[in-house]
């Protein structure tokens, strides 16, 4: 073959190789673009699922927090009522205790007065009758009526 013809064939062959390469590149770019779109769709779906999952968890946490806040307020209210009621009970018990103590003091006072009165009666009997008769009366040996009223 002639060198011009050979150069023409090489040129044509080179041109065909370049064209095939460009076609392969175009197909590769198209495939790459399809994979890119598929990957973006998958990532978008995954991101949406993750966001929905997180939102569900956040929503649940928020609902739990609101429920805890309500229950905390209710507990504080009930605790406050309990403290007031307990304070009233303690005040009532303290008053009852003071009244019981007063009754005990009154009983002790009455016993002291009774002992004092017995001492006064014994002293008056001793002064009125003398030591011999008082001793006999207390031993139970006399039939003589006492001018003092019997106890």
PDB file of C-alpha atoms in Angstrom:
ATOM      1  CA  UNK A   1       0.000   0.000   0.000  1.00  0.00           C
ATOM      2  CA  UNK A   2       1.008   3.507  -0.571  1.00  0.00           C
ATOM      3  CA  UNK A   3       2.209   5.595   2.259  1.00  0.00           C
ATOM      4  CA  UNK A   4      -0.584   8.106   1.706  1.00  0.00           C
ATOM      5  CA  UNK A   5      -3.138   5.396   1.737  1.00  0.00           C
ATOM      6  CA  UNK A   6      -1.527   3.920   4.862  1.00  0.00           C
ATOM      7  CA  UNK A   7      -1.653   7.297   6.581  1.00  0.00           C
ATOM      8  CA  UNK A   8      -5.283   7.643   5.528  1.00  0.00           C
ATOM      9  CA  UNK A   9      -6.098   4.213   6.964  1.00  0.00           C
ATOM     10  CA  UNK A  10      -4.256   4.982  10.170  1.00  0.00           C
ATOM     11  CA  UNK A  11      -6.083   8.262  10.387  1.00  0.00           C
ATOM     12  CA  UNK A  12      -9.404   6.540   9.804  1.00  0.00           C
ATOM     13  CA  UNK A  13      -8.531   3.876  12.308  1.00  0.00           C
ATOM     14  CA  UNK A  14      -7.448   6.457  14.829  1.00  0.00           C
ATOM     15  CA  UNK A  15     -10.633   8.341  14.191  1.00  0.00           C
ATOM     16  CA  UNK A  16     -12.643   5.166  14.746  1.00  0.00           C
ATOM     17  CA  UNK A  17     -10.752   4.409  17.970  1.00  0.00           C
ATOM     18  CA  UNK A  18     -11.372   7.950  19.189  1.00  0.00           C
ATOM     19  CA  UNK A  19     -15.044   7.668  18.236  1.00  0.00           C
ATOM     20  CA  UNK A  20     -15.366   4.315  20.034  1.00  0.00           C
ATOM     21  CA  UNK A  21     -13.614   5.752  23.034  1.00  0.00           C
ATOM     22  CA  UNK A  22     -15.950   8.753  23.054  1.00  0.00           C
ATOM     23  CA  UNK A  23     -18.982   6.436  22.740  1.00  0.00           C
ATOM     24  CA  UNK A  24     -17.688   4.279  25.613  1.00  0.00           C
ATOM     25  CA  UNK A  25     -17.082   7.421  27.661  1.00  0.00           C
ATOM     26  CA  UNK A  26     -20.614   8.648  26.925  1.00  0.00           C
ATOM     27  CA  UNK A  27     -22.070   5.256  27.934  1.00  0.00           C
ATOM     28  CA  UNK A  28     -19.884   5.258  31.028  1.00  0.00           C
ATOM     29  CA  UNK A  29     -21.057   8.800  31.932  1.00  0.00           C
ATOM     30  CA  UNK A  30     -24.692   7.790  31.416  1.00  0.00           C
ATOM     31  CA  UNK A  31     -24.235   4.706  33.608  1.00  0.00           C
ATOM     32  CA  UNK A  32     -22.386   6.812  36.146  1.00  0.00           C
ATOM     33  CA  UNK A  33     -25.217   9.383  36.109  1.00  0.00           C
ATOM     34  CA  UNK A  34     -27.824   6.618  36.590  1.00  0.00           C
ATOM     35  CA  UNK A  35     -25.828   5.223  39.527  1.00  0.00           C
ATOM     36  CA  UNK A  36     -25.443   8.711  40.948  1.00  0.00           C
ATOM     37  CA  UNK A  37     -29.204   9.317  40.711  1.00  0.00           C
ATOM     38  CA  UNK A  38     -29.904   5.905  42.263  1.00  0.00           C
ATOM     39  CA  UNK A  39     -27.415   6.615  45.070  1.00  0.00           C
ATOM     40  CA  UNK A  40     -28.958  10.043  45.703  1.00  0.00           C
ATOM     41  CA  UNK A  41     -32.439   8.501  45.791  1.00  0.00           C
ATOM     42  CA  UNK A  42     -31.218   5.820  48.220  1.00  0.00           C
ATOM     43  CA  UNK A  43     -29.471   8.391  50.408  1.00  0.00           C
ATOM     44  CA  UNK A  44     -32.576  10.589  50.313  1.00  0.00           C
ATOM     45  CA  UNK A  45     -34.809   7.655  51.297  1.00  0.00           C
ATOM     46  CA  UNK A  46     -32.365   6.630  54.030  1.00  0.00           C
ATOM     47  CA  UNK A  47     -32.147  10.199  55.328  1.00  0.00           C
ATOM     48  CA  UNK A  48     -35.942  10.463  55.309  1.00  0.00           C
ATOM     49  CA  UNK A  49     -36.255   7.197  57.206  1.00  0.00           C
ATOM     50  CA  UNK A  50     -33.630   8.317  59.744  1.00  0.00           C
ATOM     51  CA  UNK A  51     -35.326  11.691  60.212  1.00  0.00           C
ATOM     52  CA  UNK A  52     -38.705   9.979  60.643  1.00  0.00           C
ATOM     53  CA  UNK A  53     -37.150   7.567  63.130  1.00  0.00           C
ATOM     54  CA  UNK A  54     -35.502  10.399  65.048  1.00  0.00           C
ATOM     55  CA  UNK A  55     -38.672  12.462  64.955  1.00  0.00           C
ATOM     56  CA  UNK A  56     -40.615   9.536  66.366  1.00  0.00           C
ATOM     57  CA  UNK A  57     -38.076   9.192  69.177  1.00  0.00           C
ATOM     58  CA  UNK A  58     -38.037  12.940  69.795  1.00  0.00           C
ATOM     59  CA  UNK A  59     -41.838  13.036  69.761  1.00  0.00           C
ATOM     60  CA  UNK A  60     -41.971  10.181  72.251  1.00  0.00           C
ATOM     61  CA  UNK A  61     -39.390  11.906  74.466  1.00  0.00           C
ATOM     62  CA  UNK A  62     -41.347  15.172  74.265  1.00  0.00           C
ATOM     63  CA  UNK A  63     -44.598  13.403  75.189  1.00  0.00           C
ATOM     64  CA  UNK A  64     -42.833  11.681  78.098  1.00  0.00           C
ATOM     65  CA  UNK A  65     -41.418  15.020  79.249  1.00  0.00           C
ATOM     66  CA  UNK A  66     -44.870  16.652  79.165  1.00  0.00           C
ATOM     67  CA  UNK A  67     -46.349  13.705  81.084  1.00  0.00           C
ATOM     68  CA  UNK A  68     -43.543  13.923  83.667  1.00  0.00           C
ATOM     69  CA  UNK A  69     -44.128  17.672  84.020  1.00  0.00           C
ATOM     70  CA  UNK A  70     -47.847  17.094  84.655  1.00  0.00           C
ATOM     71  CA  UNK A  71     -47.144  14.337  87.159  1.00  0.00           C
ATOM     72  CA  UNK A  72     -44.503  16.470  88.890  1.00  0.00           C
ATOM     73  CA  UNK A  73     -46.967  19.337  89.296  1.00  0.00           C
ATOM     74  CA  UNK A  74     -49.597  16.935  90.623  1.00  0.00           C
ATOM     75  CA  UNK A  75     -47.077  15.430  93.054  1.00  0.00           C
ATOM     76  CA  UNK A  76     -46.040  18.895  94.251  1.00  0.00           C
ATOM     77  CA  UNK A  77     -49.688  19.811  94.804  1.00  0.00           C
ATOM     78  CA  UNK A  78     -50.390  16.601  96.697  1.00  0.00           C
ATOM     79  CA  UNK A  79     -47.204  17.013  98.736  1.00  0.00           C
ATOM     80  CA  UNK A  80     -48.217  20.540  99.657  1.00  0.00           C
ATOM     81  CA  UNK A  81     -51.658  19.326 100.769  1.00  0.00           C
ATOM     82  CA  UNK A  82     -50.012  16.512 102.737  1.00  0.00           C
ATOM     83  CA  UNK A  83     -47.654  18.955 104.474  1.00  0.00           C
ATOM     84  CA  UNK A  84     -50.594  21.220 105.430  1.00  0.00           C
ATOM     85  CA  UNK A  85     -52.620  18.262 106.701  1.00  0.00           C
ATOM     86  CA  UNK A  86     -49.652  16.893 108.639  1.00  0.00           C
ATOM     87  CA  UNK A  87     -49.044  20.321 110.193  1.00  0.00           C
ATOM     88  CA  UNK A  88     -52.697  20.473 111.267  1.00  0.00           C
ATOM     89  CA  UNK A  89     -52.473  16.983 112.751  1.00  0.00           C
ATOM     90  CA  UNK A  90     -49.284  17.859 114.626  1.00  0.00           C
ATOM     91  CA  UNK A  91     -50.920  21.010 115.984  1.00  0.00           C
ATOM     92  CA  UNK A  92     -53.960  19.001 117.079  1.00  0.00           C
ATOM     93  CA  UNK A  93     -51.795  16.344 118.743  1.00  0.00           C
ATOM     94  CA  UNK A  94     -49.701  19.018 120.460  1.00  0.00           C
ATOM     95  CA  UNK A  95     -52.873  20.621 121.863  1.00  0.00           C
ATOM     96  CA  UNK A  96     -54.123  17.220 122.991  1.00  0.00           C
ATOM     97  CA  UNK A  97     -50.781  16.545 124.665  1.00  0.00           C
ATOM     98  CA  UNK A  98     -50.894  19.907 126.481  1.00  0.00           C
ATOM     99  CA  UNK A  99     -54.444  19.185 127.680  1.00  0.00           C
ATOM    100  CA  UNK A 100     -53.378  15.757 128.940  1.00  0.00           C
ATOM    101  CA  UNK A 101     -50.434  17.339 130.701  1.00  0.00           C
ATOM    102  CA  UNK A 102     -52.758  19.908 132.262  1.00  0.00           C
ATOM    103  CA  UNK A 103     -55.014  17.109 133.476  1.00  0.00           C
ATOM    104  CA  UNK A 104     -51.984  15.389 134.992  1.00  0.00           C
ATOM    105  CA  UNK A 105     -50.943  18.655 136.631  1.00  0.00           C
ATOM    106  CA  UNK A 106     -54.512  19.136 137.933  1.00  0.00           C
ATOM    107  CA  UNK A 107     -54.558  15.617 139.340  1.00  0.00           C
ATOM    108  CA  UNK A 108     -51.216  16.227 141.053  1.00  0.00           C
ATOM    109  CA  UNK A 109     -52.537  19.545 142.423  1.00  0.00           C
ATOM    110  CA  UNK A 110     -55.644  17.761 143.767  1.00  0.00           C
ATOM    111  CA  UNK A 111     -53.483  15.107 145.454  1.00  0.00           C
ATOM    112  CA  UNK A 112     -51.312  17.818 146.999  1.00  0.00           C
ATOM    113  CA  UNK A 113     -54.400  19.689 148.287  1.00  0.00           C
ATOM    114  CA  UNK A 114     -55.822  16.429 149.664  1.00  0.00           C
ATOM    115  CA  UNK A 115     -52.539  15.663 151.469  1.00  0.00           C
ATOM    116  CA  UNK A 116     -52.464  19.227 152.857  1.00  0.00           C
ATOM    117  CA  UNK A 117     -56.090  18.913 154.019  1.00  0.00           C
ATOM    118  CA  UNK A 118     -55.314  15.590 155.730  1.00  0.00           C
ATOM    119  CA  UNK A 119     -52.396  17.254 157.498  1.00  0.00           C
ATOM    120  CA  UNK A 120     -54.641  20.159 158.575  1.00  0.00           C
ATOM    121  CA  UNK A 121     -57.352  17.756 159.832  1.00  0.00           C
ATOM    122  CA  UNK A 122     -54.784  15.740 161.764  1.00  0.00           C
ATOM    123  CA  UNK A 123     -53.351  18.930 163.243  1.00  0.00           C
ATOM    124  CA  UNK A 124     -56.810  20.206 164.269  1.00  0.00           C
ATOM    125  CA  UNK A 125     -57.688  16.808 165.800  1.00  0.00           C
ATOM    126  CA  UNK A 126     -54.412  16.810 167.648  1.00  0.00           C
ATOM    127  CA  UNK A 127     -54.977  20.339 168.917  1.00  0.00           C
ATOM    128  CA  UNK A 128     -58.630  19.675 169.870  1.00  0.00           C
ATOM    129  CA  UNK A 129     -58.361  16.260 171.473  1.00  0.00           C
ATOM    130  CA  UNK A 130     -54.800  15.996 172.565  1.00  0.00           C
ATOM    131  CA  UNK A 131     -52.174  13.472 171.702  1.00  0.00           C
ATOM    132  CA  UNK A 132     -53.634  10.581 173.727  1.00  0.00           C
ATOM    133  CA  UNK A 133     -57.110  10.618 172.177  1.00  0.00           C
ATOM    134  CA  UNK A 134     -55.884  11.099 168.680  1.00  0.00           C
ATOM    135  CA  UNK A 135     -53.688   8.042 169.056  1.00  0.00           C
ATOM    136  CA  UNK A 136     -56.634   6.007 170.421  1.00  0.00           C
ATOM    137  CA  UNK A 137     -58.984   7.156 167.677  1.00  0.00           C
ATOM    138  CA  UNK A 138     -56.490   6.258 165.015  1.00  0.00           C
ATOM    139  CA  UNK A 139     -55.937   2.828 166.547  1.00  0.00           C
ATOM    140  CA  UNK A 140     -59.704   2.277 166.504  1.00  0.00           C
ATOM    141  CA  UNK A 141     -60.197   1.770 170.311  1.00  0.00           C
ATOM    142  CA  UNK A 142     -62.707   4.492 171.311  1.00  0.00           C
ATOM    143  CA  UNK A 143     -66.495   4.492 171.193  1.00  0.00           C
ATOM    144  CA  UNK A 144     -66.686   8.173 172.004  1.00  0.00           C
ATOM    145  CA  UNK A 145     -68.275  10.253 169.240  1.00  0.00           C
ATOM    146  CA  UNK A 146     -65.936  12.721 167.636  1.00  0.00           C
ATOM    147  CA  UNK A 147     -67.048  16.377 167.567  1.00  0.00           C
ATOM    148  CA  UNK A 148     -65.355  16.611 164.162  1.00  0.00           C
ATOM    149  CA  UNK A 149     -67.116  15.126 161.220  1.00  0.00           C
ATOM    150  CA  UNK A 150     -65.824  11.769 160.114  1.00  0.00           C
ATOM    151  CA  UNK A 151     -63.909  11.603 156.970  1.00  0.00           C
TER     152      UNK A 151
END
